CSV table of N, CA and C in Angstrom, one decimal:
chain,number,residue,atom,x,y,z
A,1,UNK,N,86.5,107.0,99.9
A,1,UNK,CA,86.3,106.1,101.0
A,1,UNK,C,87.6,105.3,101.3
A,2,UNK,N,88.0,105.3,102.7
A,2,UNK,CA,89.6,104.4,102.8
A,2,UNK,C,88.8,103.0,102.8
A,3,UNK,N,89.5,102.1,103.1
A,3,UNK,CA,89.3,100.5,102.4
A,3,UNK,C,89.3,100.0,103.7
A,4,UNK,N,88.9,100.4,105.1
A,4,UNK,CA,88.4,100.4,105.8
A,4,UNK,C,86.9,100.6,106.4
A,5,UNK,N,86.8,101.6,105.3
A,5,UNK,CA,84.9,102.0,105.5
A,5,UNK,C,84.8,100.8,104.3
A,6,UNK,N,85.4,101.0,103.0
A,6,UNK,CA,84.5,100.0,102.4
A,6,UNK,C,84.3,98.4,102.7
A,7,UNK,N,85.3,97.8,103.2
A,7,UNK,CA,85.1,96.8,104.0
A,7,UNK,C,84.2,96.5,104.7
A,8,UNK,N,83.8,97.4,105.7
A,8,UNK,CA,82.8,97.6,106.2
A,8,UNK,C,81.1,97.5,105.8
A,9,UNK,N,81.2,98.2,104.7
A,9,UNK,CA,80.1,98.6,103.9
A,9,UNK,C,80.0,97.3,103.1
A,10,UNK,N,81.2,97.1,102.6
A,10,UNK,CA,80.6,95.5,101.4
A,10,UNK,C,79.9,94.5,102.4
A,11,UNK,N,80.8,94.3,103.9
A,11,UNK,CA,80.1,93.5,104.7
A,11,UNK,C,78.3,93.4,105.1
A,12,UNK,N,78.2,95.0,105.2
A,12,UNK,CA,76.8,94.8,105.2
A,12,UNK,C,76.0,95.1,104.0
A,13,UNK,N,76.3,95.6,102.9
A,13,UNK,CA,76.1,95.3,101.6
A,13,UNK,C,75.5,93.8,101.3
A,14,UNK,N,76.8,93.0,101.3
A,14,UNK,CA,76.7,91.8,100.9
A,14,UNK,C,75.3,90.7,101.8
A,15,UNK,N,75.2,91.1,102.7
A,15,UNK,CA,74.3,90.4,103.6
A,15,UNK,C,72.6,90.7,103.2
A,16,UNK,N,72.4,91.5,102.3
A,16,UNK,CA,71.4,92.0,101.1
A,16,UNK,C,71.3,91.0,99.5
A,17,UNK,N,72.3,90.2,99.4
A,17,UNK,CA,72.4,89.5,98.6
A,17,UNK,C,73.8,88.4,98.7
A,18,UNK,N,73.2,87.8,99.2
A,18,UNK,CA,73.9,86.5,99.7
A,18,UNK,C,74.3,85.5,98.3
A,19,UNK,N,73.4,85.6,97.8
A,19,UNK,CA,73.9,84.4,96.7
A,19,UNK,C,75.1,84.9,95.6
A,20,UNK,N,74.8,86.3,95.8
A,20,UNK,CA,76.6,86.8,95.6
A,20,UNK,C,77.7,86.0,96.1
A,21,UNK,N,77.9,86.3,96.9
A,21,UNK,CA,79.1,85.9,97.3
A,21,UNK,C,78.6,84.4,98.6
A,22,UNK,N,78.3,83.7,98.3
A,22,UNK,CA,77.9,82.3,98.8
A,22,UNK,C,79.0,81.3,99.1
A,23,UNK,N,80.6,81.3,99.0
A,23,UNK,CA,81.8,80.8,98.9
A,23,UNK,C,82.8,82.4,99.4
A,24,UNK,N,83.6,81.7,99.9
A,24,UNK,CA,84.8,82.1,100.5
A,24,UNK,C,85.4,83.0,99.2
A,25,UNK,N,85.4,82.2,97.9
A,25,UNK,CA,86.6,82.5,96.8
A,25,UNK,C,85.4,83.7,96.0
A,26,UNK,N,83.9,83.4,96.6
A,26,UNK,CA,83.2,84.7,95.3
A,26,UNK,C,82.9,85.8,96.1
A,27,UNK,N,83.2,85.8,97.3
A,27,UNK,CA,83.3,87.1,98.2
A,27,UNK,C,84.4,87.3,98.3
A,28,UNK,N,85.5,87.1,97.5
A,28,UNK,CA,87.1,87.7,97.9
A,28,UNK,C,86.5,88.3,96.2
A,29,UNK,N,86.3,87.6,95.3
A,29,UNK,CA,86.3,88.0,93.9
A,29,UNK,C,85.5,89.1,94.1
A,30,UNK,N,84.5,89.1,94.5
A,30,UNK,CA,83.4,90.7,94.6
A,30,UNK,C,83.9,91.5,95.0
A,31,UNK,N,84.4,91.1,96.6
A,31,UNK,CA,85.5,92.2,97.0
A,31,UNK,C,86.1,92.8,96.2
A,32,UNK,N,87.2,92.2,95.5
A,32,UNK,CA,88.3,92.8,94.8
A,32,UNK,C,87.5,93.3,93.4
A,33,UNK,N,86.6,93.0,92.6
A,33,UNK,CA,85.7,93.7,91.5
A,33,UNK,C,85.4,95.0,91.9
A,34,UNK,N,84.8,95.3,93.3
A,34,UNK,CA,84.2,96.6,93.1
A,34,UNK,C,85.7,97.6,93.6
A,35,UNK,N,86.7,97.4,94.0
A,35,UNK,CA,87.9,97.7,94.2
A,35,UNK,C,88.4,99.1,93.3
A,36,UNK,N,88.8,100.4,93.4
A,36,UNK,CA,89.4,101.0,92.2
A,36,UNK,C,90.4,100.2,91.2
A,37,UNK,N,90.2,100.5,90.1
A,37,UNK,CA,91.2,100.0,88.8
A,37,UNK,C,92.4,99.9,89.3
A,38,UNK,N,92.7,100.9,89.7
A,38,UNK,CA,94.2,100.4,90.3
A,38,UNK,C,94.5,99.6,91.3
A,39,UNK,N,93.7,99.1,92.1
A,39,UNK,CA,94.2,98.6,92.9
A,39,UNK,C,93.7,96.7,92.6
A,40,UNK,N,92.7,96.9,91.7
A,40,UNK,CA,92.3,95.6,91.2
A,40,UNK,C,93.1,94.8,90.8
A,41,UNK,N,94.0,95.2,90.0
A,41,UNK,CA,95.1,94.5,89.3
A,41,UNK,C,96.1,94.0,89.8
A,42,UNK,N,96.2,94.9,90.9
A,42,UNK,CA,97.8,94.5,91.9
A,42,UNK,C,96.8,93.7,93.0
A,43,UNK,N,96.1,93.9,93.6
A,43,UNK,CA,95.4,92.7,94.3
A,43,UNK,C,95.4,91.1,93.6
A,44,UNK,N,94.7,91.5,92.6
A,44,UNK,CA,94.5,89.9,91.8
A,44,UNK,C,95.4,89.3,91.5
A,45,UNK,N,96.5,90.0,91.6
A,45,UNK,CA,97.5,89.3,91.4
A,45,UNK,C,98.7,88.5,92.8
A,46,UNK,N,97.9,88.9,94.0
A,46,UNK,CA,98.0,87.6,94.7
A,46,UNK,C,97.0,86.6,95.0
A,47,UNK,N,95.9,86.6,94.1
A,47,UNK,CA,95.0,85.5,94.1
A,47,UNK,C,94.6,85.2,95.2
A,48,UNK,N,93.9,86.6,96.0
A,48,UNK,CA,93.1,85.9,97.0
A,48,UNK,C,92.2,85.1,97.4
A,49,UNK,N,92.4,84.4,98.2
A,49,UNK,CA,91.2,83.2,98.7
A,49,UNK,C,89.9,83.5,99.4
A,50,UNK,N,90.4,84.6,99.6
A,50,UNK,CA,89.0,84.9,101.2
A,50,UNK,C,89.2,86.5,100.7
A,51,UNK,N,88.1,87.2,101.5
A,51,UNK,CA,87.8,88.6,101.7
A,51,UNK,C,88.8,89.1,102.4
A,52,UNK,N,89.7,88.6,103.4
A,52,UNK,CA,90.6,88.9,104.3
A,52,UNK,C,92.0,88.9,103.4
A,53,UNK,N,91.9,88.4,102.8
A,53,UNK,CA,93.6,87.7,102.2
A,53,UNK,C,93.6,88.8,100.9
A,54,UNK,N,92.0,89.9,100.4
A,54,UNK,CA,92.5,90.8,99.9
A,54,UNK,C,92.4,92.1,100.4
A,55,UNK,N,91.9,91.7,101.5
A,55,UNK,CA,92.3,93.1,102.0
A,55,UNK,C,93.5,93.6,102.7
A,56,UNK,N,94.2,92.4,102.8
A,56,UNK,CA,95.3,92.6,103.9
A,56,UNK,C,96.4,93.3,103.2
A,57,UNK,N,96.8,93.1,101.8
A,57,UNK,CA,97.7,93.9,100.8
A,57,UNK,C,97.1,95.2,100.6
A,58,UNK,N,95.9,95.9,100.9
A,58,UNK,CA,95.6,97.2,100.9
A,58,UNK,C,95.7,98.0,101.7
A,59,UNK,N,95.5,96.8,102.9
A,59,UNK,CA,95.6,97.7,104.1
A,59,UNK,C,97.1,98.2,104.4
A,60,UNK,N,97.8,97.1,104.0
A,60,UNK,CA,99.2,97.2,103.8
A,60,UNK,C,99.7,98.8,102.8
A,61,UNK,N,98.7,98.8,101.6
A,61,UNK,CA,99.8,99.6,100.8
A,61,UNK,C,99.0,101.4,101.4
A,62,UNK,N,97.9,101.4,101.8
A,62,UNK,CA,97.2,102.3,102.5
A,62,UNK,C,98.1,102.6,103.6
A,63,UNK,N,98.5,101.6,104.4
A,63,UNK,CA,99.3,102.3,105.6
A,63,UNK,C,100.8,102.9,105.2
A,64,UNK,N,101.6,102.4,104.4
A,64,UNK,CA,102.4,102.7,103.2
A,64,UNK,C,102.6,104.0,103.2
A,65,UNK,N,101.1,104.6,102.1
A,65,UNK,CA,101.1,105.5,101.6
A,65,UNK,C,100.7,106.7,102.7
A,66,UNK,N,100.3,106.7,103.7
A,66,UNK,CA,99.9,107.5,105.1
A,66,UNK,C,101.7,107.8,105.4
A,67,UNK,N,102.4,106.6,105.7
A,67,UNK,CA,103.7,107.1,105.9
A,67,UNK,C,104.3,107.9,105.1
A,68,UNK,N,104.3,107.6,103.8
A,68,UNK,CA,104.9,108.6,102.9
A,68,UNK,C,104.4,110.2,103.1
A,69,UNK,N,103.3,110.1,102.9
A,69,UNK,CA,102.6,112.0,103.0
A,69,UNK,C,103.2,112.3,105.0
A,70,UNK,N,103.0,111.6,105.2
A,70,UNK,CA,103.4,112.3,106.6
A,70,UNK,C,104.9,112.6,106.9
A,71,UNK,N,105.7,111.3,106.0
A,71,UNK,CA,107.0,112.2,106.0
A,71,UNK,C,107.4,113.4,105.0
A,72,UNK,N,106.4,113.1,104.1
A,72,UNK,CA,106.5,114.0,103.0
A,72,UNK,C,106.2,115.6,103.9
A,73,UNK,N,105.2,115.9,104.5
A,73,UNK,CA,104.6,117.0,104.8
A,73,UNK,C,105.6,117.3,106.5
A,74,UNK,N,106.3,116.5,106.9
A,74,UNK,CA,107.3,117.0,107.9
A,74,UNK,C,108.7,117.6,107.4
A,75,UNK,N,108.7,116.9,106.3
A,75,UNK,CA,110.2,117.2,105.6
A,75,UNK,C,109.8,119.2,104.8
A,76,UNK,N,108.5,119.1,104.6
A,76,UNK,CA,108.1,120.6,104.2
A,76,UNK,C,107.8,121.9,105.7
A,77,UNK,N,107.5,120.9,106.4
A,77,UNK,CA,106.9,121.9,107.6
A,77,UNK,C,108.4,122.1,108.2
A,78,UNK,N,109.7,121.7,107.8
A,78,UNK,CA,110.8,122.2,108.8
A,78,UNK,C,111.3,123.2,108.1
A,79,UNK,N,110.6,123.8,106.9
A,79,UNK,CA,111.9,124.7,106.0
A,79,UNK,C,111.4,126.2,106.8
């Protein structure tokens, strides 16, 4: 799932259990909990405040990594 749909999905997830995340700071924490391992650790570590402020560094390293393969797989399609 890109971090796009799940964003999505926790959004209306979370609206099924509200006392989850009832604060700005326990719906960024949930967010980032159900997160892959890898990406939990480097998120938390800019201590986000809100659900937005961790998704913004994924969305970041997601679009990142889209550039990489796309240059990667042009630099293969010219041989």
């Amino acid at each position: 799932m890109i971090v796009e749909q799940y964003d999505q999905k926790f959004d209306i997830l979370s609206r099924f259990t509200p006392k989850l995340v009832e604060t700005e700071a326990a719906r960024a924490d949930r967010f980032v909990r159900d997160l892959r391992l890898d990406l939990q650790s480097s998120i938390r570590a800019f201590r986000p405040a809100t659900q937005a402020d961790a998704l913004r560094p994924i969305v970041d390293m997601s679009l990142h990594e889209r550039v990489d393969i796309s240059k990667t797989s042009e630099k293969g399609s010219t041989l």
